[in-house]
CSV table of C-alpha atoms and ligand atoms in Angstrom, one decimal:
chain,number,residue,atom,x,y,z
N,1,UNK,CA,22.9,6.9,43.5
N,2,UNK,CA,21.6,8.0,40.1
N,3,UNK,CA,20.5,5.0,37.9
N,4,UNK,CA,21.4,7.1,34.9
N,5,UNK,CA,25.3,7.2,36.2
N,6,UNK,CA,24.8,3.2,36.3
N,7,UNK,CA,23.6,3.2,32.7
N,8,UNK,CA,26.4,5.4,31.4
N,9,UNK,CA,29.2,3.5,33.0
N,10,UNK,CA,28.1,0.5,31.2
N,11,UNK,CA,27.3,2.5,28.1
N,12,UNK,CA,31.0,3.8,27.8
N,13,UNK,CA,32.2,0.4,28.6
N,14,UNK,CA,33.1,0.4,32.2
N,15,UNK,CA,32.9,-2.0,34.8
N,16,UNK,CA,30.0,-1.9,37.3
N,17,UNK,CA,31.0,-2.1,41.1
N,18,UNK,CA,29.1,-4.4,43.5
N,19,UNK,CA,27.0,-1.6,44.9
N,20,UNK,CA,25.8,-0.6,41.5
N,21,UNK,CA,24.8,-4.0,40.6
N,22,UNK,CA,22.9,-4.1,43.9
N,23,UNK,CA,21.2,-1.0,43.3
N,24,UNK,CA,20.1,-2.2,39.9
N,25,UNK,CA,18.9,-5.5,41.3
N,26,UNK,CA,17.2,-3.8,44.3
N,27,UNK,CA,15.3,-1.6,41.7
N,28,UNK,CA,14.4,-4.6,39.7
N,29,UNK,CA,12.9,-6.4,42.6
N,30,UNK,CA,10.9,-3.8,44.3
N,31,UNK,CA,9.7,-2.4,41.0
N,32,UNK,CA,11.1,1.1,41.5
N,33,UNK,CA,13.2,1.1,38.4
N,34,UNK,CA,11.3,2.0,35.5
N,35,UNK,CA,11.2,-0.5,32.3
N,36,UNK,CA,13.1,2.2,30.0
N,37,UNK,CA,15.9,2.4,32.5
N,38,UNK,CA,16.1,-1.3,32.9
N,39,UNK,CA,16.1,-2.0,29.0
N,40,UNK,CA,18.6,0.7,28.5
N,41,UNK,CA,21.0,-1.1,30.8
N,42,UNK,CA,20.1,-4.3,29.4
N,43,UNK,CA,21.2,-3.0,25.9
N,44,UNK,CA,24.3,-1.3,27.4
N,45,UNK,CA,25.3,-4.9,28.8
N,46,UNK,CA,24.4,-6.6,25.7
N,47,UNK,CA,26.6,-4.4,23.6
N,48,UNK,CA,29.4,-4.0,26.1
N,49,UNK,CA,29.2,-7.3,27.9
N,50,UNK,CA,30.4,-8.0,31.8
N,51,UNK,CA,33.3,-9.4,33.2
N,52,UNK,CA,33.1,-12.5,34.8
N,53,UNK,CA,33.2,-10.8,38.2
N,54,UNK,CA,30.5,-8.6,37.5
N,55,UNK,CA,28.3,-11.8,36.0
N,56,UNK,CA,29.0,-13.3,39.3
N,57,UNK,CA,27.9,-10.4,41.4
N,58,UNK,CA,24.7,-10.1,39.4
N,59,UNK,CA,24.0,-13.7,39.8
N,60,UNK,CA,24.3,-13.7,43.4
N,61,UNK,CA,22.4,-10.4,43.8
N,62,UNK,CA,19.5,-11.9,41.8
N,63,UNK,CA,19.4,-15.3,43.3
N,64,UNK,CA,19.3,-13.6,46.9
N,65,UNK,CA,16.7,-10.7,45.9
N,66,UNK,CA,13.9,-13.3,47.2
N,67,UNK,CA,13.5,-16.7,49.1
N,68,UNK,CA,16.4,-19.1,48.9
N,69,UNK,CA,15.1,-22.5,49.5
N,70,UNK,CA,17.1,-25.0,51.6
N,71,UNK,CA,16.1,-28.8,51.0
N,72,UNK,CA,18.1,-30.0,54.0
N,73,UNK,CA,15.0,-29.9,56.4
N,74,UNK,CA,13.1,-32.0,54.2
N,75,UNK,CA,15.1,-35.2,54.9
N,76,UNK,CA,15.1,-36.4,51.2
N,77,UNK,CA,16.8,-39.6,50.5
N,78,UNK,CA,18.3,-38.6,47.2
N,79,UNK,CA,20.2,-35.7,45.5
N,80,UNK,CA,18.4,-32.5,44.7
N,81,UNK,CA,19.1,-31.9,41.2
N,82,UNK,CA,17.9,-30.1,37.9
N,83,UNK,CA,18.2,-29.3,34.2
N,84,UNK,CA,17.9,-26.0,32.5
N,85,UNK,CA,17.9,-25.3,29.0
N,86,UNK,CA,19.0,-22.0,27.3
N,87,UNK,CA,15.9,-22.2,25.3
N,88,UNK,CA,15.1,-23.8,22.0
N,89,UNK,CA,12.0,-24.4,19.5
N,90,UNK,CA,10.0,-27.5,20.3
N,91,UNK,CA,11.7,-28.3,23.5
N,92,UNK,CA,9.8,-30.1,25.6
N,93,UNK,CA,12.6,-32.0,27.3
N,94,UNK,CA,11.7,-30.9,31.0
N,95,UNK,CA,8.2,-32.7,30.9
N,96,UNK,CA,10.1,-35.8,30.1
N,97,UNK,CA,13.2,-35.4,32.1
N,98,UNK,CA,12.0,-34.5,35.3
N,99,UNK,CA,9.7,-37.5,36.1
N,100,UNK,CA,12.3,-39.9,34.6
N,101,UNK,CA,14.8,-38.4,36.9
N,102,UNK,CA,12.6,-38.6,39.7
N,103,UNK,CA,11.7,-42.2,38.8
N,104,UNK,CA,15.6,-43.0,39.1
N,105,UNK,CA,15.9,-41.6,42.7
N,106,UNK,CA,16.7,-37.6,41.8
N,107,UNK,CA,14.6,-35.0,43.7
N,108,UNK,CA,13.7,-32.5,40.9
N,109,UNK,CA,12.6,-28.8,42.1
N,110,UNK,CA,12.2,-27.5,38.6
N,111,UNK,CA,11.7,-23.8,38.3
N,112,UNK,CA,11.2,-23.0,34.6
N,113,UNK,CA,10.8,-19.9,32.5
N,114,UNK,CA,8.2,-18.6,30.2
N,115,UNK,CA,8.7,-17.9,26.4
N,116,UNK,CA,11.8,-16.0,26.0
N,117,UNK,CA,12.3,-14.3,22.3
N,118,UNK,CA,11.6,-16.8,19.7
N,119,UNK,CA,11.8,-19.9,22.2
N,120,UNK,CA,9.1,-21.4,24.1
N,121,UNK,CA,8.6,-21.6,27.9
N,122,UNK,CA,8.1,-24.7,30.2
N,123,UNK,CA,5.9,-22.5,32.4
N,124,UNK,CA,3.6,-21.6,29.4
N,125,UNK,CA,3.5,-25.4,28.2
N,126,UNK,CA,2.7,-26.4,31.8
N,127,UNK,CA,-0.2,-24.2,31.9
N,128,UNK,CA,-1.6,-25.6,28.8
N,129,UNK,CA,-2.8,-28.5,31.2
N,130,UNK,CA,-6.1,-27.5,32.5
N,131,UNK,CA,-6.1,-26.8,36.3
N,132,UNK,CA,-2.3,-27.1,36.7
N,133,UNK,CA,-1.1,-24.6,39.0
N,134,UNK,CA,2.7,-23.6,37.8
N,135,UNK,CA,3.0,-20.9,40.4
N,136,UNK,CA,2.2,-22.8,43.7
N,137,UNK,CA,3.2,-21.5,46.9
N,138,UNK,CA,6.5,-22.9,48.4
N,139,UNK,CA,4.6,-25.2,50.9
N,140,UNK,CA,3.1,-27.0,48.0
N,141,UNK,CA,6.0,-26.9,45.9
N,142,UNK,CA,8.1,-28.5,48.5
N,143,UNK,CA,5.5,-31.1,49.2
N,144,UNK,CA,5.1,-32.2,45.7
N,145,UNK,CA,8.9,-32.4,45.4
N,146,UNK,CA,9.2,-34.4,48.7
N,147,UNK,CA,6.3,-36.7,47.8
N,148,UNK,CA,6.4,-37.2,44.1
N,149,UNK,CA,10.0,-36.7,43.4
N,150,UNK,CA,9.7,-33.6,41.0
N,151,UNK,CA,7.6,-30.7,40.4
N,152,UNK,CA,7.9,-28.3,37.3
N,153,UNK,CA,6.8,-24.9,38.2
N,154,UNK,CA,7.3,-21.3,37.0
N,155,UNK,CA,9.1,-18.6,38.9
N,156,UNK,CA,6.8,-17.5,41.9
N,157,UNK,CA,6.5,-14.0,43.3
N,158,UNK,CA,9.4,-14.6,45.7
N,159,UNK,CA,11.8,-16.9,43.8
N,160,UNK,CA,14.6,-14.4,42.3
N,161,UNK,CA,11.9,-11.7,41.7
N,162,UNK,CA,14.5,-9.6,40.2
N,163,UNK,CA,15.2,-12.1,37.3
N,164,UNK,CA,11.6,-12.5,36.8
N,165,UNK,CA,11.2,-8.7,36.0
N,166,UNK,CA,14.4,-8.5,34.1
N,167,UNK,CA,13.7,-11.5,31.9
N,168,UNK,CA,10.1,-10.2,31.1
N,169,UNK,CA,11.8,-6.9,29.9
N,170,UNK,CA,14.9,-8.7,27.9
N,171,UNK,CA,12.1,-11.0,26.2
N,172,UNK,CA,10.8,-7.8,24.5
N,173,UNK,CA,13.8,-5.7,24.0
N,174,UNK,CA,16.1,-7.8,21.8
N,175,UNK,CA,18.6,-8.3,24.8
N,176,UNK,CA,18.4,-12.0,25.3
N,177,UNK,CA,21.5,-13.3,23.6
N,178,UNK,CA,24.2,-12.2,26.1
N,179,UNK,CA,26.5,-14.7,27.7
N,180,UNK,CA,26.7,-12.6,31.1
N,181,UNK,CA,22.8,-12.1,31.1
N,182,UNK,CA,21.8,-15.7,30.4
N,183,UNK,CA,24.4,-16.8,32.9
N,184,UNK,CA,23.0,-14.6,35.7
N,185,UNK,CA,19.4,-15.2,34.8
N,186,UNK,CA,19.7,-19.0,34.8
N,187,UNK,CA,22.0,-19.4,37.9
N,188,UNK,CA,19.8,-16.8,39.8
N,189,UNK,CA,16.9,-19.2,39.6
N,190,UNK,CA,18.9,-22.4,40.2
N,191,UNK,CA,20.9,-21.0,43.2
N,192,UNK,CA,17.6,-19.8,44.6
N,193,UNK,CA,16.0,-23.3,44.2
N,194,UNK,CA,18.5,-24.8,46.5
N,195,UNK,CA,19.9,-27.4,44.2
N,196,UNK,CA,22.9,-29.8,44.9
N,197,UNK,CA,23.7,-30.4,41.3
N,198,UNK,CA,22.7,-28.7,37.7
N,199,UNK,CA,22.9,-30.2,34.2
N,200,UNK,CA,22.8,-27.4,31.4
N,201,UNK,CA,21.5,-28.0,28.0
N,202,UNK,CA,23.3,-25.4,26.1
N,203,UNK,CA,21.4,-25.2,22.5
N,204,UNK,CA,23.7,-24.5,19.5
N,205,UNK,CA,22.3,-23.7,16.0
N,206,UNK,CA,20.0,-21.4,14.1
N,207,UNK,CA,17.2,-21.8,16.7
N,208,UNK,CA,19.3,-21.2,19.7
N,209,UNK,CA,20.6,-18.1,21.3
N,210,UNK,CA,24.0,-19.4,20.7
N,211,UNK,CA,24.8,-20.0,17.0
N,212,UNK,CA,28.4,-20.9,16.8
N,213,UNK,CA,30.1,-23.8,18.8
N,214,UNK,CA,32.6,-21.1,20.3
N,215,UNK,CA,29.6,-18.9,21.8
N,216,UNK,CA,28.0,-22.0,22.9
N,217,UNK,CA,31.2,-23.3,24.9
N,218,UNK,CA,31.8,-19.7,26.1
N,219,UNK,CA,28.3,-19.7,27.7
N,220,UNK,CA,28.8,-23.3,29.0
N,221,UNK,CA,32.2,-22.4,30.5
N,222,UNK,CA,30.6,-19.2,32.0
N,223,UNK,CA,27.8,-21.0,33.6
N,224,UNK,CA,30.0,-23.9,35.0
N,225,UNK,CA,32.4,-21.4,36.5
N,226,UNK,CA,30.0,-19.2,38.1
N,227,UNK,CA,28.2,-22.0,39.6
N,228,UNK,CA,31.2,-23.4,41.1
N,229,UNK,CA,31.7,-19.9,42.9
N,230,UNK,CA,28.4,-20.7,44.1
N,231,UNK,CA,28.9,-24.3,45.3
N,232,UNK,CA,26.9,-25.7,42.7
N,233,UNK,CA,28.3,-28.6,40.8
N,234,UNK,CA,27.4,-28.2,37.1
N,235,UNK,CA,27.7,-30.3,33.9
N,236,UNK,CA,26.9,-28.9,30.6
N,237,UNK,CA,25.9,-30.6,27.3
N,238,UNK,CA,26.0,-28.8,24.0
N,239,UNK,CA,22.9,-29.8,22.0
N,240,UNK,CA,21.8,-29.3,18.3
N,241,UNK,CA,19.0,-26.8,17.8
N,242,UNK,CA,19.1,-26.5,13.8
N,243,UNK,CA,15.8,-27.9,13.6
N,244,UNK,CA,12.5,-28.5,15.7
N,245,UNK,CA,13.1,-30.8,18.6
N,246,UNK,CA,10.7,-33.7,18.1
N,247,UNK,CA,7.7,-33.2,15.9
N,248,UNK,CA,5.7,-30.4,17.5
N,249,UNK,CA,5.9,-26.8,18.5
N,250,UNK,CA,3.4,-25.0,20.4
N,251,UNK,CA,2.3,-25.1,24.1
N,252,UNK,CA,-0.5,-27.8,24.1
N,253,UNK,CA,0.8,-29.8,21.0
N,254,UNK,CA,4.1,-30.2,23.0
N,255,UNK,CA,2.4,-31.5,25.9
N,256,UNK,CA,0.8,-34.0,23.6
N,257,UNK,CA,4.0,-35.4,22.4
N,258,UNK,CA,5.7,-35.4,25.8
N,259,UNK,CA,2.5,-37.7,26.7
N,260,UNK,CA,3.2,-39.9,23.8
N,261,UNK,CA,6.7,-40.2,24.7
N,262,UNK,CA,6.3,-41.1,28.5
N,263,UNK,CA,3.7,-43.6,27.6
N,264,UNK,CA,6.5,-45.2,25.6
N,265,UNK,CA,4.5,-44.7,22.2
N,266,UNK,CA,6.4,-42.3,20.3
N,267,UNK,CA,9.9,-41.0,20.9
N,268,UNK,CA,11.2,-39.2,18.1
N,269,UNK,CA,14.9,-40.2,17.9
N,270,UNK,CA,16.5,-36.7,18.2
N,271,UNK,CA,14.3,-35.8,21.2
N,272,UNK,CA,15.1,-39.2,22.8
N,273,UNK,CA,18.6,-38.6,22.5
N,274,UNK,CA,18.6,-35.2,24.0
N,275,UNK,CA,16.6,-36.3,26.9
N,276,UNK,CA,18.2,-39.6,27.7
N,277,UNK,CA,21.7,-38.1,27.5
N,278,UNK,CA,20.8,-35.0,29.8
N,279,UNK,CA,18.9,-37.2,32.2
N,280,UNK,CA,21.6,-39.7,32.6
N,281,UNK,CA,24.0,-36.8,33.1
N,282,UNK,CA,21.8,-35.9,36.3
N,283,UNK,CA,21.9,-39.5,37.4
N,284,UNK,CA,25.7,-39.5,37.0
N,285,UNK,CA,26.6,-36.1,38.3
N,286,UNK,CA,24.8,-36.7,41.4
N,287,UNK,CA,26.4,-40.0,42.1
N,288,UNK,CA,23.2,-42.3,41.8
N,289,UNK,CA,25.0,-44.3,39.2
N,290,UNK,CA,28.8,-44.6,38.8
N,291,UNK,CA,29.1,-44.2,34.9
N,292,UNK,CA,27.0,-42.5,32.2
N,293,UNK,CA,26.2,-46.1,30.6
N,294,UNK,CA,24.7,-47.3,33.8
N,295,UNK,CA,22.8,-44.0,34.3
N,296,UNK,CA,21.3,-44.2,30.8
N,297,UNK,CA,20.1,-47.9,31.2
N,298,UNK,CA,18.4,-46.8,34.4
N,299,UNK,CA,16.5,-43.9,32.8
N,300,UNK,CA,15.5,-46.2,29.9
N,301,UNK,CA,14.2,-48.5,32.7
N,302,UNK,CA,12.4,-45.7,34.0
N,303,UNK,CA,10.5,-45.1,30.7
N,304,UNK,CA,9.8,-48.7,29.6
N,305,UNK,CA,8.4,-49.7,33.3
N,306,UNK,CA,6.0,-46.9,33.1
N,307,UNK,CA,7.3,-45.6,36.2
N,308,UNK,CA,8.4,-42.0,34.7
N,309,UNK,CA,4.7,-41.8,33.3
N,310,UNK,CA,3.2,-42.5,36.7
N,311,UNK,CA,5.3,-39.8,38.5
N,312,UNK,CA,4.3,-37.3,35.8
N,313,UNK,CA,0.6,-38.3,36.6
N,314,UNK,CA,1.1,-37.8,40.1
N,315,UNK,CA,2.9,-34.5,39.9
N,316,UNK,CA,0.1,-33.1,37.5
N,317,UNK,CA,-2.8,-34.3,40.0
N,318,UNK,CA,-0.8,-33.0,43.0
N,319,UNK,CA,-0.3,-29.5,41.2
N,320,UNK,CA,-4.1,-29.3,40.5
N,321,UNK,CA,-4.3,-30.9,37.0
N,322,UNK,CA,-6.6,-33.7,35.9
N,323,UNK,CA,-6.2,-37.2,37.8
N,324,UNK,CA,-6.3,-38.8,34.6
N,325,UNK,CA,-4.1,-36.8,32.6
N,326,UNK,CA,-1.6,-39.3,31.4
N,327,UNK,CA,-4.3,-41.6,30.1
N,328,UNK,CA,-6.7,-39.2,28.7
N,329,UNK,CA,-4.5,-36.3,27.8
N,330,UNK,CA,-6.2,-35.7,24.4
N,331,UNK,CA,-9.6,-35.0,26.1
N,332,UNK,CA,-8.0,-32.5,28.3
N,333,UNK,CA,-5.6,-30.5,26.2
N,334,UNK,CA,-7.3,-27.5,23.9
N,335,UNK,CA,-7.1,-28.4,20.2
N,336,UNK,CA,-7.1,-25.5,17.6
N,337,UNK,CA,-10.2,-25.0,15.3
N,338,UNK,CA,-8.2,-25.1,12.1
N,339,UNK,CA,-5.7,-27.5,10.9
N,340,UNK,CA,-4.0,-27.5,7.7
N,341,UNK,CA,-1.3,-29.6,6.2
N,342,UNK,CA,1.6,-27.6,4.3
N,343,UNK,CA,3.2,-29.5,1.5
N,344,UNK,CA,6.3,-29.2,-0.3
N,345,UNK,CA,8.3,-31.4,-2.7
N,346,UNK,CA,11.8,-32.9,-2.4
N,347,UNK,CA,14.1,-33.7,0.4
N,348,UNK,CA,14.0,-31.2,3.5
N,349,UNK,CA,17.7,-30.1,3.7
N,350,UNK,CA,17.4,-27.1,6.2
N,351,UNK,CA,15.1,-25.3,8.7
N,352,UNK,CA,15.3,-21.8,9.8
N,353,UNK,CA,14.5,-22.6,13.1
N,354,UNK,CA,14.1,-19.1,14.7
N,355,UNK,CA,11.5,-18.4,12.1
N,356,UNK,CA,9.7,-21.3,13.0
N,357,UNK,CA,9.7,-20.1,16.7
N,358,UNK,CA,8.7,-16.7,15.5
N,359,UNK,CA,5.7,-18.1,13.4
N,360,UNK,CA,4.4,-19.5,16.8
N,361,UNK,CA,4.4,-15.9,18.1
N,362,UNK,CA,2.5,-14.8,15.1
N,363,UNK,CA,-0.2,-17.7,15.6
N,364,UNK,CA,-0.8,-16.4,19.2
N,365,UNK,CA,1.2,-19.2,20.9
N,366,UNK,CA,3.9,-16.7,22.1
N,367,UNK,CA,4.1,-13.1,23.2
N,368,UNK,CA,5.0,-9.7,21.4
N,369,UNK,CA,4.5,-7.6,24.7
N,370,UNK,CA,4.8,-8.2,28.5
N,371,UNK,CA,2.1,-10.2,30.0
N,372,UNK,CA,0.1,-11.3,26.8
N,373,UNK,CA,-2.4,-14.3,27.0
N,374,UNK,CA,-1.5,-17.1,24.9
N,375,UNK,CA,-3.4,-19.3,22.9
N,376,UNK,CA,-2.2,-22.8,24.1
N,377,UNK,CA,-3.7,-24.7,20.9
N,378,UNK,CA,-1.8,-23.2,18.2
N,379,UNK,CA,1.5,-24.4,16.7
N,380,UNK,CA,2.9,-27.0,14.4
N,381,UNK,CA,2.5,-30.9,14.7
N,382,UNK,CA,4.0,-33.7,12.5
N,383,UNK,CA,7.1,-31.3,11.7
N,384,UNK,CA,9.3,-33.4,9.2
N,385,UNK,CA,13.2,-33.8,10.2
N,386,UNK,CA,15.8,-32.6,8.0
N,387,UNK,CA,16.7,-35.4,5.5
N,388,UNK,CA,12.9,-36.4,5.3
N,389,UNK,CA,11.5,-36.9,1.7
N,390,UNK,CA,8.4,-34.6,1.2
N,391,UNK,CA,5.6,-35.2,-1.1
N,392,UNK,CA,2.0,-35.0,-1.4
N,393,UNK,CA,1.7,-38.0,1.2
N,394,UNK,CA,4.3,-36.6,3.6
N,395,UNK,CA,3.7,-32.7,4.5
N,396,UNK,CA,6.2,-30.4,6.0
N,397,UNK,CA,4.1,-29.9,8.9
N,398,UNK,CA,0.5,-29.5,10.0
N,399,UNK,CA,-0.5,-25.8,11.1
N,400,UNK,CA,-2.9,-25.7,14.0
N,401,UNK,CA,-4.4,-22.1,14.0
N,402,UNK,CA,-7.3,-20.0,15.7
N,403,UNK,CA,-8.8,-19.0,12.4
N,404,UNK,CA,-8.7,-19.7,8.5
N,405,UNK,CA,-6.9,-16.3,7.9
N,406,UNK,CA,-4.1,-17.0,10.4
N,407,UNK,CA,-0.7,-17.2,8.6
N,408,UNK,CA,2.3,-18.9,9.3
N,409,UNK,CA,4.8,-18.9,6.3
N,410,UNK,CA,6.4,-22.4,6.9
N,411,UNK,CA,7.6,-22.9,3.5
N,412,UNK,CA,9.6,-19.6,3.8
N,413,UNK,CA,11.5,-21.1,6.8
N,414,UNK,CA,12.4,-24.3,5.1
N,415,UNK,CA,14.6,-25.4,2.3
N,416,UNK,CA,14.3,-28.6,0.1
N,417,UNK,CA,16.7,-29.9,-2.4
N,418,UNK,CA,17.6,-33.2,-4.2
N,419,UNK,CA,20.1,-34.8,-1.7
N,420,UNK,CA,19.7,-35.2,2.0
N,421,UNK,CA,22.5,-33.3,4.1
N,422,UNK,CA,25.0,-35.4,6.0
N,423,UNK,CA,23.5,-36.2,9.6
N,424,UNK,CA,24.3,-34.0,12.2
N,425,UNK,CA,25.5,-35.1,15.7
N,426,UNK,CA,22.7,-34.3,18.5
N,427,UNK,CA,25.2,-33.9,21.5
N,428,UNK,CA,28.3,-32.4,20.2
N,429,UNK,CA,30.0,-31.9,23.7
N,430,UNK,CA,30.0,-32.6,27.4
N,431,UNK,CA,31.6,-30.0,29.6
N,432,UNK,CA,32.2,-30.9,33.4
N,433,UNK,CA,34.5,-28.0,34.2
I,1,URA,N1,16.8,-19.1,30.1
I,1,URA,C1,16.8,-18.6,31.3
I,1,URA,O1,16.2,-18.6,32.4
I,1,URA,N2,17.3,-17.1,31.0
I,1,URA,C2,17.8,-16.7,29.9
I,1,URA,O2,18.5,-15.5,29.9
I,1,URA,C3,17.8,-17.6,28.9
I,1,URA,C4,17.3,-18.8,29.1
């Protein structure tokens, strides 16, 4: 088969056969397809989309391009359940939710992604913890999940390797925002992870890949239906991404905010709502609690009792990070040499969240090219939420940069006015298929 014929089929609006999709996935996984042909097909799919059947075939081919985990041999005394987000700015939910869910009785083998487009990646954030091994072998991964209850890792060499390569190429070729490609990318990893249940966080808004409620629902329904065909029961929450989630953006800064949350010191209300709603859905969908209210109370108890923080500490140590990380996170995390507050006047009325995500890339906290090293320390802290009054005592945010001349034009990304806009709902929908 000639790969140029596969590209032409999709370029001309046709449907790819199972054989063509398998040929593509094999070439991704073994590296034989050059990046220019992969990106050409990615753009053709982006422009002409894929049918539900094609997306299903791509999902299962990518899921079985490497090892598929089987937890049944581990004799776990709870459900194997995970959450995955479609990507946002300041989205540190995984670091909170995984230990909370584990403290509630779930087993969470979380295989996360690196930064994609303007969005940050959980794997990159995890690697800002010194010593943390985000790509352990399966033996260690299984051991940590079994003994601690959760392990947050990145995609290893042999887990959905076709998606790993495709994801890195899509990241730098403007081909991320496609319903079938996002569906296949997320579910390939989740099916390979051997989950019993999945909860999706479908981000909606100007910092998300899906910018209209219709597109967000389309993606949620595509993921739920494709997952059902693979026997993976999935619920999806549509959550707001029209501003930074929490108060920080940037790898180490987000880990710092996560530690303050788990220690029950600072819980920014919107972040708290997203974490608790998603986590409660995991506890509910997997049958640990019979309804969402009881599930949420159980999650709340996991934080207030300190149990979730303890789980995070054990997970971090088991994966090679410092044994005292939760107690002494500030001493372990990199901090930037230059910090500078950015001031504005008036009420913060809107944020161009994608521009904030792109500003992180400019600062060195995200990638412009495949494989680039990141500066974990850079980013923004103290980011004001929409509706906040800004003045000389309350900055818009604090920039953390590698040098004095680093630029991050935050003022262009934010609007101020005289009147606070109406409050937006944080969780706009729950879809259960
Ligand atoms: N997360 C993924 O894993 N893949 C995508 O394509 C988008 C978000």
